[in-house]
Amino acid sequence: MADTLLKLEDVTVQFGGVLAVDNFSMEVNEGEIVALIGPNGAGKTTAFNCITGIYEPTNGQISFNGQVIASNYPQGKMKKMYASQNMGKYTKVVKHTPDIITRMGIARTFQNIRLWNSMTVFDNVLTAKHMRAKHNVFSATFRISHVEEKRMREETLNLLEEQNLVQYKDDLATSLPYGLQRRLEIARALATEPRLLLLDEPAAGMNPQETQELADFIVQIKEKYDLTVFLIEHHMDLVMKISERIYVLDFGRLIATGTPAEIQRNQRVIDAYLGVAEDA
Amino acid sequence: MIKNKKNTILGFCALAALFLVLFVLEKLLPTGSMLFVVLKKGAIYALVAASMNLLNGFTGLFSLGQAGFMLIGAYCYAIFTIPVQHRDAVYQYFDGGLIQFTVPVVVALIMAGLAAAIFAALIGLPVLRLKSDYLAIATLGFAEIIRAIFQWDALGPLTNASNVLRRYPLFSSTLFPFIVAGICIAIIVLLINSSYGRAFKAIRDDEVAAEAMGINLFKHKQMAFVISSFFAGVGGALLAMYQTTIQANAFKSAMTYEILLIVVIGGIGSISGSCIASFLFIACSEWWLRFLDAETYIGAFKVPLLRSGFRKVVFSIVIMAVVLFYSKGLMGDKEISFQGISGFIKDPFGLVSRRKKKTEGVHIDG
């Protein structure tokens, strides 16, 4: 059994009276491809945003690589409003901004592509290398760290070559076709040298051909960069094909977990997706 | 890479030629010529506009505090350079003032920048958490508060309250503001083209993505704010030297709007645009459009409309035309380059290439 890389314990996110994520616990082991699925509005992206520090959980704890990266318990007004379980189990508050989380080794892509539109393909990837570069504003401005800059440029070029994006390197990011923009976003995430890659609906808006290519691509980068992948996806053929384990959320609650084959047979999952007949 | 090197060499040659021309002009023309007024003030405004562009155009922080930081720079320069023997005369109501020493001009210029930068770092802590319009309002408010504080009687021994500061060293040659502004703008350009400049642009394009890619938003915003203020402070010191006397009341928000106008006309996100627009703006407001303010007679015929204040009307119309027809400013977000210039000379306004496209289109259709 490989080591646990990402661990969510009793994570609850409550917005006002709405439970977006309800007492959700899960694990991602090192080297796995794990998928998170569920109907629209099930709280998948909210869970992602908690992991990457955009939201903070209302209750619960998230740890990465053995280190607690987020922990919270209901306080103030939320004390009265809190509608989920495990109140009082956590007494620590840990929060980090998204850039710290990324520095720890979690990179992500977005459901609606968020590339830097005024920059070229090359600069998009190069800018993501900024975080890991050994320089300060003085040495960068006066070109004292030009060796570092040269290294960043070479690595960027290599990365683009590996992702088959090198022929577009001087084009504006927005001028790329949709599928390639998705791939560029993944390349940009890889430039931050992550251990865990979070993909938020990477196949959204892709045709079956592109989805197929994406599936191969994800497996390929996982092997190449020694990654762990955790993805949200609606395309079931993609999820079933590449993921080793699947978690299913519905209305913020975990309703099933298991291998693709188990999930396909699970009655609760089928009900969640297709709805249950009233008189059955 | 070779092309880059060639461009750098060409750039240095162009700069050297510019300084040579300035040097020769100074020898040939009378010192009172309007040309020098425009060149001096233009260079100073170009520096301040470039510093504002670093913040508004490259980092996407809409700040309107530029006049406040210029004021701090100007006062810092003046306070530390007025010769000791003149202090009794300048600070006549405050027993010769508090500070009884002077520092060299270059040191004072750097101190002016540092003073503005320190203030920026302090107000950046609360203010930079705000976004867009709110940030603009907060920084504008800060600039007004600074202006009021510098006129406060209790600070008189330092700032001479609402009296003017004068008799500090000035520059005699046009070359001086050109060299100082040139060095500062060069540093700004180097910063923008460095890894940090790319991080600033990433924040401008998409904050959420920038943060998710490991760019610390607050640190980088604070950095852009402090560096921009540093150069605004140096610009303020140069302006003090140009004006020969300074008084806090002159650094009104109207000054910030003038600079904002230069940035918008030149192109938000283009340093060379800011420089060109700065000289054009100063030339128009100080020189070329002055005749509109004077009543003119041709023989017995009085030219209609020309009277005091008409210049501003024409100026406003020109600005409206620029904003309507060149909504991205003169340069957009492009920088001036030799390829660009040679392209413009061969094909001004893109007429040839447009025609070419048309004929190509016909070919495909036929």
XYZ file of C-alpha atoms in Angstrom:
646
model
C 0.000 0.000 0.000
C 1.410 3.329 -1.040
C 1.528 6.320 1.278
C -1.444 8.598 1.634
C -0.697 11.857 -0.129
C -3.927 13.790 0.310
C -6.372 13.223 3.107
C -9.692 14.914 3.763
C -11.250 14.300 7.175
C -14.883 15.225 7.872
C -14.644 18.242 5.567
C -17.795 20.343 5.690
C -18.385 23.563 3.799
C -21.486 25.496 4.724
C -22.477 28.747 2.954
C -25.105 30.373 5.149
C -27.646 27.600 5.583
C -26.533 25.592 2.575
C -24.321 22.573 3.046
C -22.192 22.508 -0.095
C -19.949 19.711 1.167
C -21.233 17.609 4.045
C -18.859 15.639 6.244
C -16.728 14.389 3.378
C -13.724 12.158 4.076
C -11.432 10.724 1.441
C -7.857 9.779 0.646
C -5.635 9.898 -2.385
C -2.597 7.635 -2.299
C 0.719 8.405 -3.914
C 0.786 7.465 -7.608
C -2.952 6.947 -7.980
C -5.448 8.426 -10.401
C -8.584 9.138 -8.392
C -11.799 10.640 -9.733
C -14.497 12.619 -7.992
C -17.854 12.426 -9.747
C -21.394 13.465 -9.023
C -24.357 15.312 -10.546
C -24.234 19.084 -11.110
C -24.082 21.052 -7.880
C -22.903 18.078 -5.840
C -20.048 20.105 -4.310
C -17.141 18.712 -6.301
C -15.549 22.023 -7.236
C -16.184 23.329 -3.704
C -14.167 20.395 -2.385
C -11.401 21.264 -4.867
C -11.441 24.892 -3.809
C -11.047 23.812 -0.193
C -7.999 21.734 -1.021
C -6.361 24.571 -2.966
C -7.082 27.192 -0.314
C -9.615 29.288 -2.233
C -12.303 28.422 0.338
C -11.749 27.334 3.887
C -13.699 24.393 5.281
C -16.324 25.208 7.918
C -15.353 22.107 9.835
C -12.803 19.386 9.262
C -9.204 18.949 8.326
C -7.209 18.508 5.132
C -3.685 17.192 5.120
C -1.177 16.822 2.324
C 1.903 14.651 2.588
C 1.366 14.261 6.324
C 1.116 17.990 6.949
C -2.144 19.737 7.869
C -2.848 22.331 5.174
C -6.332 23.359 6.265
C -8.264 22.882 9.462
C -11.227 24.708 10.876
C -14.220 24.416 13.214
C -17.488 26.374 13.366
C -17.009 29.710 15.089
C -19.034 32.850 15.732
C -22.334 32.939 13.918
C -21.652 29.585 12.302
C -21.697 27.926 15.741
C -25.487 28.220 15.867
C -26.090 27.657 12.172
C -23.857 24.627 11.776
C -25.932 21.775 10.375
C -23.500 18.903 10.027
C -21.720 16.435 12.298
C -18.436 16.203 14.179
C -18.772 19.566 15.834
C -16.066 19.966 18.450
C -13.858 17.291 16.955
C -11.433 19.836 15.517
C -10.083 22.689 17.589
C -7.267 23.971 15.420
C -7.416 26.651 12.751
C -4.954 26.259 9.909
C -5.323 28.194 6.706
C -3.069 28.957 3.801
C -3.466 31.138 0.742
C -3.569 29.290 -2.608
C -0.006 30.267 -3.500
C 1.352 28.536 -0.377
C -0.625 25.396 -1.225
C 0.834 25.450 -4.734
C 4.316 25.860 -3.272
C 3.732 22.721 -1.202
C 3.177 20.789 -4.410
C -0.510 20.867 -5.351
C -1.231 22.313 -8.794
C -4.631 22.681 -10.406
C -6.508 23.545 -13.557
C -9.856 25.290 -13.721
C -13.294 24.254 -14.886
C -13.594 27.409 -17.016
C -10.141 27.833 -18.543
C -8.163 30.555 -16.820
C -5.121 31.243 -18.943
C -3.375 34.617 -18.952
C -4.931 36.016 -22.086
C -2.508 38.777 -22.999
C 0.482 36.440 -22.857
C 1.916 34.024 -25.366
C 1.822 30.267 -24.848
C 5.506 30.377 -23.920
C 5.057 33.174 -21.363
C 2.091 31.416 -19.771
C 4.269 28.440 -18.891
C 7.329 30.562 -18.101
C 5.378 32.683 -15.611
C 4.280 29.574 -13.727
C 7.989 28.868 -13.171
C 8.317 32.181 -11.301
C 7.376 30.618 -7.957
C 10.227 28.092 -7.875
C 12.913 30.412 -9.280
C 15.803 31.399 -7.047
C 15.925 35.150 -7.461
C 14.693 38.372 -5.921
C 13.285 41.465 -7.532
C 16.679 43.190 -7.524
C 18.652 40.357 -9.090
C 15.906 39.708 -11.644
C 15.626 43.364 -12.696
C 19.341 43.928 -13.105
C 19.861 40.539 -14.765
C 22.190 39.304 -12.016
C 20.187 36.059 -11.993
C 20.282 35.668 -15.782
C 21.526 32.102 -15.416
C 18.326 31.272 -13.531
C 16.270 33.027 -16.208
C 18.034 31.024 -18.904
C 17.329 27.783 -17.039
C 13.643 28.709 -16.698
C 13.412 29.421 -20.419
C 15.076 26.136 -21.352
C 12.822 24.142 -19.032
C 9.767 25.901 -20.437
C 10.823 25.046 -23.962
C 11.367 21.411 -22.972
C 7.973 21.233 -21.319
C 6.274 22.696 -24.388
C 8.107 20.241 -26.611
C 6.963 17.322 -24.465
C 3.369 18.554 -24.596
C 3.522 19.076 -28.380
C 2.760 22.744 -27.951
C 6.098 24.095 -29.104
C 4.888 25.115 -32.568
C 2.392 27.498 -30.925
C 4.856 29.028 -28.473
C 4.693 32.576 -29.844
C 0.915 32.602 -30.325
C -1.402 34.256 -27.858
C -2.882 31.736 -25.444
C -6.428 32.708 -26.452
C -5.761 32.035 -30.131
C -5.362 28.292 -29.502
C -8.217 25.894 -30.194
C -10.155 24.830 -27.118
C -8.580 21.408 -26.676
C -5.085 22.861 -26.834
C -5.980 25.557 -24.310
C -6.914 22.758 -21.908
C -3.613 21.072 -22.592
C -1.736 24.360 -22.118
C -3.434 24.811 -18.760
C -2.182 21.378 -17.716
C 1.316 22.245 -18.994
C 1.211 25.449 -16.965
C 0.224 23.498 -13.854
C 3.100 21.064 -14.483
C 5.524 24.010 -14.628
C 4.972 24.554 -10.892
C 6.541 21.107 -10.336
C 3.640 19.556 -8.428
C 3.338 16.165 -6.738
C -0.443 16.213 -6.871
C -2.312 17.455 -9.922
C -5.958 18.486 -9.524
C -7.903 18.576 -12.777
C -11.315 20.237 -12.677
C -13.349 18.814 -15.576
C -10.440 18.557 -18.009
C -12.653 17.091 -20.751
C -15.439 19.678 -20.517
C -16.495 20.726 -24.011
C -14.350 18.150 -25.784
C -15.525 15.785 -28.484
C -15.062 11.979 -28.073
C -11.857 12.034 -30.122
C -10.315 14.790 -27.974
C -11.513 13.080 -24.785
C -9.773 9.892 -25.866
C -6.547 11.787 -26.505
C -6.861 13.519 -23.133
C -7.217 10.180 -21.322
C -3.979 8.919 -22.871
C -2.349 12.256 -22.138
C -3.232 12.171 -18.432
C -1.854 8.659 -17.996
C 1.255 9.643 -19.926
C 2.071 12.747 -17.848
C 1.322 10.862 -14.651
C 3.998 8.295 -15.507
C 6.448 10.836 -16.851
C 6.352 13.353 -14.001
C 5.726 10.841 -11.234
C 2.410 12.484 -10.362
C -0.665 11.694 -8.390
C -3.822 12.811 -10.187
C -7.154 13.731 -8.655
C -9.815 14.776 -11.128
C -13.414 15.902 -11.377
C -15.086 14.735 -14.554
C -18.478 14.228 -16.172
C -17.336 12.116 -19.118
C -17.913 8.650 -17.660
C -15.895 6.835 -20.327
C -12.845 8.919 -19.403
C -13.375 8.394 -15.673
C -13.971 4.652 -16.002
C -10.992 4.220 -18.287
C -8.211 5.907 -16.335
C -9.172 6.147 -12.674
C -8.216 3.505 -10.149
C -10.724 4.609 -7.546
C -13.799 6.801 -7.677
C -15.589 8.890 -5.059
C -19.199 9.881 -5.748
C -20.746 12.992 -4.219
C -24.433 13.867 -4.237
C -25.805 16.961 -2.491
C -22.448 17.345 -0.765
C -22.496 13.834 0.710
C -20.301 10.913 -0.170
C -22.673 8.240 -1.466
C -20.256 5.683 -2.844
C -16.617 4.856 -3.265
C -14.808 2.050 -5.037
C -13.259 0.863 -8.272
C -14.858 1.835 -11.589
C -16.505 -1.583 -11.876
C -18.048 -1.335 -8.403
C -19.319 2.177 -9.012
C -20.980 1.161 -12.288
C -23.017 -1.472 -10.431
C -23.809 0.694 -7.395
C -27.567 1.306 -7.175
C -27.246 4.540 -5.171
C -24.986 6.052 -7.832
C -27.383 5.074 -10.582
C -30.263 6.585 -8.602
C -28.329 9.802 -8.015
C -27.652 10.202 -11.718
C -30.960 8.991 -13.118
C -33.295 9.848 -10.243
C -35.471 7.424 -8.289
C -39.005 6.554 -9.324
C -41.422 7.817 -6.639
C -43.604 4.756 -6.403
C -40.919 2.116 -6.787
C 18.890 36.070 -30.006
C 21.016 37.797 -32.694
C 18.080 39.980 -33.642
C 17.675 40.915 -29.973
C 21.301 41.958 -29.749
C 21.024 43.998 -32.942
C 17.993 45.787 -31.514
C 19.809 46.547 -28.268
C 22.741 48.051 -30.170
C 20.373 50.063 -32.365
C 18.561 51.245 -29.226
C 21.776 52.435 -27.609
C 22.753 54.234 -30.832
C 19.363 55.957 -30.933
C 19.741 57.034 -27.286
C 23.265 58.329 -27.903
C 22.021 60.258 -30.950
C 19.186 61.724 -28.881
C 21.565 62.974 -26.206
C 23.896 64.390 -28.862
C 21.023 66.267 -30.502
C 19.957 67.638 -27.102
C 23.512 68.724 -26.378
C 23.813 70.512 -29.727
C 20.379 72.127 -29.386
C 21.339 73.532 -26.002
C 24.402 75.169 -27.544
C 22.483 76.602 -30.501
C 19.089 77.730 -29.222
C 18.456 80.464 -26.635
C 17.871 78.975 -23.157
C 14.423 80.534 -22.885
C 13.115 78.596 -25.876
C 9.777 76.844 -25.391
C 11.368 73.686 -26.759
C 13.400 73.267 -23.581
C 10.399 73.851 -21.349
C 8.613 71.048 -23.183
C 11.616 68.734 -23.127
C 12.309 69.225 -19.416
C 8.737 68.912 -18.207
C 8.049 66.203 -20.772
C 10.906 64.048 -19.492
C 9.697 64.424 -15.896
C 6.108 63.575 -16.781
C 7.307 60.648 -18.890
C 8.982 59.188 -15.803
C 5.898 59.641 -13.624
C 3.617 58.298 -16.360
C 5.858 55.247 -16.789
C 5.725 54.620 -13.041
C 1.933 54.920 -13.088
C 1.777 52.588 -16.085
C 3.770 50.001 -14.146
C 0.956 49.960 -11.614
C -2.165 50.625 -13.714
C -1.106 49.076 -17.000
C 1.081 46.157 -16.002
C -0.141 45.083 -12.588
C -3.771 46.058 -13.082
C -3.976 48.110 -9.891
C -6.013 51.235 -10.557
C -4.277 53.676 -8.233
C -4.706 57.457 -8.225
C -2.138 58.354 -5.573
C 0.614 59.519 -7.922
C 0.429 63.224 -6.997
C 0.747 62.328 -3.316
C 3.916 60.339 -3.883
C 5.328 63.089 -6.110
C 4.646 65.546 -3.300
C 6.542 63.420 -0.803
C 9.450 63.118 -3.234
C 9.491 66.840 -3.995
C 9.408 67.842 -0.323
C 12.000 65.274 0.671
C 14.350 66.570 -2.003
C 13.809 70.235 -1.106
C 14.049 69.763 2.668
C 17.379 67.984 2.468
C 19.072 70.159 -0.157
C 18.301 73.786 0.781
C 21.745 75.180 1.636
C 22.150 75.874 5.343
C 22.908 79.569 4.797
C 19.519 80.038 3.051
C 17.464 78.170 5.614
C 16.797 81.201 7.806
C 15.300 83.021 4.841
C 13.247 80.082 3.621
C 11.949 78.988 7.016
C 11.445 82.593 8.166
C 8.454 81.731 10.349
C 10.018 78.630 11.866
C 13.441 79.817 13.059
C 15.336 78.316 10.163
C 13.685 74.938 10.317
C 14.557 71.697 12.009
C 17.127 70.194 9.696
C 20.456 71.973 9.594
C 22.443 69.951 7.106
C 22.335 69.206 3.385
C 23.018 66.137 1.304
C 24.300 65.962 -2.293
C 21.702 66.247 -5.068
C 21.971 62.637 -6.238
C 21.624 61.308 -2.689
C 18.619 63.578 -2.147
C 17.001 62.244 -5.336
C 17.354 58.678 -4.085
C 16.096 59.720 -0.641
C 13.074 61.312 -2.318
C 12.293 58.001 -3.981
C 12.845 56.042 -0.768
C 10.606 58.366 1.258
C 7.779 57.886 -1.241
C 8.418 54.129 -1.261
C 8.246 53.902 2.561
C 4.930 55.759 2.601
C 3.677 53.452 -0.144
C 4.679 50.370 1.826
C 2.807 51.666 4.875
C -0.429 52.589 3.139
C -0.172 49.550 0.886
C -0.766 47.255 3.854
C -4.433 48.189 4.304
C -5.193 49.644 0.870
C -3.969 46.891 -1.454
C -6.597 44.478 -0.190
C -9.131 46.604 -2.055
C -10.000 46.047 -5.679
C -10.423 48.318 -8.726
C -12.525 51.438 -8.026
C -12.203 51.106 -4.266
C -8.425 51.089 -4.533
C -8.574 54.192 -6.748
C -10.739 56.029 -4.199
C -8.538 55.004 -1.274
C -5.292 56.083 -2.962
C -6.873 59.351 -4.134
C -7.949 60.006 -0.554
C -4.453 59.264 0.664
C -2.953 61.787 -1.770
C -5.335 64.492 -0.527
C -4.561 63.696 3.120
C -0.821 63.930 2.445
C -1.354 67.316 0.794
C -3.237 68.562 3.839
C -0.720 67.174 6.341
C 2.228 68.793 4.588
C 0.536 72.186 5.037
C -0.100 71.617 8.724
C 1.426 74.302 10.973
C 2.716 71.822 13.547
C 4.988 70.295 10.911
C 6.238 73.751 9.935
C 9.842 73.294 11.113
C 10.096 70.427 8.640
C 7.753 71.312 5.768
C 7.527 75.099 6.170
C 3.735 74.610 6.510
C 1.843 76.317 3.676
C 4.767 78.529 2.695
C 6.870 77.758 -0.338
C 10.174 75.918 -0.237
C 12.830 77.506 -2.452
C 16.535 78.119 -3.028
C 17.347 74.432 -3.295
C 19.701 73.351 -6.114
C 18.132 73.260 -9.588
C 19.251 71.804 -12.873
C 20.452 74.148 -15.575
C 20.807 71.718 -18.463
C 17.984 69.832 -20.179
C 20.277 66.826 -20.148
C 19.887 66.357 -16.383
C 16.167 65.407 -16.288
C 16.714 63.355 -19.438
C 19.499 61.337 -17.873
C 17.720 60.781 -14.542
C 14.351 59.989 -16.144
C 16.129 57.849 -18.730
C 17.857 55.719 -16.101
C 14.640 55.336 -14.100
C 12.534 54.387 -17.138
C 15.225 51.919 -18.205
C 14.993 50.263 -14.772
C 11.192 50.116 -15.067
C 11.511 48.477 -18.500
C 14.052 45.968 -17.168
C 11.695 45.125 -14.313
C 8.735 44.667 -16.647
C 10.735 42.319 -18.879
C 11.961 40.262 -15.923
C 10.310 37.320 -14.233
C 8.641 39.706 -11.775
C 7.207 41.749 -14.648
C 5.617 38.590 -16.015
C 4.174 37.839 -12.589
C 2.674 41.369 -12.518
C 1.062 40.784 -15.903
C -0.279 37.445 -14.698
C -1.959 39.223 -11.769
C -3.430 41.768 -14.185
C -4.774 39.078 -16.521
C -6.238 36.704 -13.936
C -5.675 37.014 -10.201
C -7.184 33.648 -9.347
C -4.993 31.822 -11.843
C -1.928 33.788 -10.734
C -2.467 32.804 -7.128
C -3.121 29.185 -8.089
C 0.219 29.158 -9.939
C 2.051 30.134 -6.763
C 2.301 33.901 -7.187
C 1.815 35.595 -3.813
C -0.734 38.282 -4.682
C -0.132 40.626 -1.795
C 3.656 40.483 -2.010
C 3.700 41.207 -5.722
C 1.066 43.941 -5.550
C 2.935 45.581 -2.685
C 6.161 45.322 -4.684
C 4.649 46.992 -7.752
C 3.092 49.681 -5.577
C 6.325 50.458 -3.723
C 8.488 50.486 -6.858
C 5.996 52.653 -8.736
C 5.913 55.085 -5.813
C 9.701 55.177 -5.650
C 9.884 56.443 -9.221
C 6.971 58.810 -8.670
C 8.969 60.228 -5.751
C 12.042 60.722 -7.949
C 9.772 62.324 -10.553
C 8.395 64.645 -7.887
C 11.919 65.684 -6.918
C 12.727 66.447 -10.560
C 9.525 68.466 -10.816
C 10.598 70.462 -7.759
C 13.906 71.230 -9.486
C 12.091 72.253 -12.644
C 9.606 74.528 -10.884
C 12.264 76.260 -8.709
C 9.783 76.576 -5.835
C 7.318 74.074 -4.422
C 4.253 74.290 -2.324
C 2.064 71.369 -1.283
C -1.063 72.962 -2.700
C 0.234 72.507 -6.255
C 0.062 68.696 -6.016
C -3.673 68.455 -6.479
C -5.540 65.466 -7.832
C -5.667 67.365 -11.147
C -1.988 66.465 -11.478
C -2.793 62.772 -11.081
C -5.469 63.112 -13.764
C -2.984 64.752 -16.141
C -0.679 61.775 -15.670
C -3.533 59.305 -16.016
C -4.464 61.068 -19.242
C -0.911 60.646 -20.549
C -1.007 56.946 -19.662
C -4.364 56.456 -21.406
C -3.392 58.446 -24.508
C -0.068 56.615 -24.766
C -1.625 53.217 -24.244
C -2.235 51.341 -21.016
C 0.538 48.783 -20.915
C 3.070 50.569 -23.135
C 6.036 52.409 -21.622
C 7.136 53.931 -24.933
C 3.525 55.053 -25.452
C 3.642 56.845 -22.085
C 6.874 58.607 -23.077
C 5.569 59.754 -26.471
C 2.238 60.852 -25.030
C 3.991 62.748 -22.248
C 5.950 64.951 -24.674
C 2.893 65.434 -26.895
C 0.716 66.336 -23.930
C 3.192 68.828 -22.487
C 3.913 70.313 -25.922
C 0.190 70.818 -26.570
C -0.692 72.223 -23.185
C 2.372 74.473 -22.795
C 3.209 75.471 -26.315
C 1.302 74.453 -29.447
C -2.194 75.225 -28.247
C -1.305 78.419 -26.352
C -2.391 80.595 -29.298
C -5.972 79.509 -28.669
C -5.976 81.420 -25.400
C -4.929 84.737 -26.950
C -7.353 87.099 -28.669
C -6.080 87.473 -32.218
C -6.816 90.114 -34.831
C -6.139 89.689 -38.511
C -6.230 93.314 -39.653
C -9.460 94.586 -38.162
C -11.041 91.114 -38.071
C -11.194 89.475 -34.665
C -10.819 85.726 -35.005
C -13.900 84.205 -33.354
C -13.780 81.834 -30.348
C -10.138 82.532 -29.459
C -10.101 83.722 -25.867
C -8.763 82.749 -22.495
C -9.830 79.195 -21.667
C -10.594 78.113 -25.245
C -7.423 76.006 -25.231
C -8.967 73.700 -22.682
C -12.063 73.234 -24.827
C -9.988 72.228 -27.837
C -7.833 70.044 -25.652
C -10.845 68.194 -24.298
C -12.134 67.609 -27.821
C -8.738 66.243 -28.891
C -8.762 63.879 -25.918
C -12.296 62.716 -26.687
C -11.249 62.044 -30.278
C -8.261 60.017 -29.080
C -10.378 57.981 -26.699
C -13.071 57.386 -29.327
C -10.878 56.528 -32.291
C -7.734 55.243 -30.607
C -9.426 53.590 -27.649
C -6.264 51.612 -26.923
C -4.140 54.763 -26.982
C -1.421 55.619 -29.464
C 0.574 52.443 -28.856
C -1.971 50.005 -27.398
C 0.069 47.568 -25.363
C 2.889 47.422 -27.941
C 6.324 48.916 -27.445
C 8.103 50.986 -30.048
C 10.596 48.957 -32.115
C 12.731 49.466 -35.167
C 10.764 46.903 -37.128
C 7.619 48.767 -36.173
C 9.030 52.105 -37.329
C 10.354 50.757 -40.616
C 7.024 49.021 -41.160
C 5.185 52.278 -40.484
C 7.382 54.199 -42.936
C 6.835 51.603 -45.657
C 3.137 51.229 -44.991
C 1.607 53.983 -42.871
C -1.828 53.152 -41.405
C -1.733 49.643 -42.873
C -3.144 50.787 -46.234
C -0.965 48.553 -48.385
C -1.483 45.395 -46.392
C -5.230 46.043 -46.227
C -5.364 46.342 -50.009
C -3.269 43.211 -50.332
C -5.693 41.298 -48.139
C -8.585 42.511 -50.264
C -7.017 41.346 -53.516
C -6.083 38.034 -51.952
C -9.691 37.638 -50.885
C -10.822 38.254 -54.457
C -8.411 35.608 -55.680
C -9.838 33.014 -53.345
C -13.383 33.944 -54.280
C -12.592 33.816 -58.023
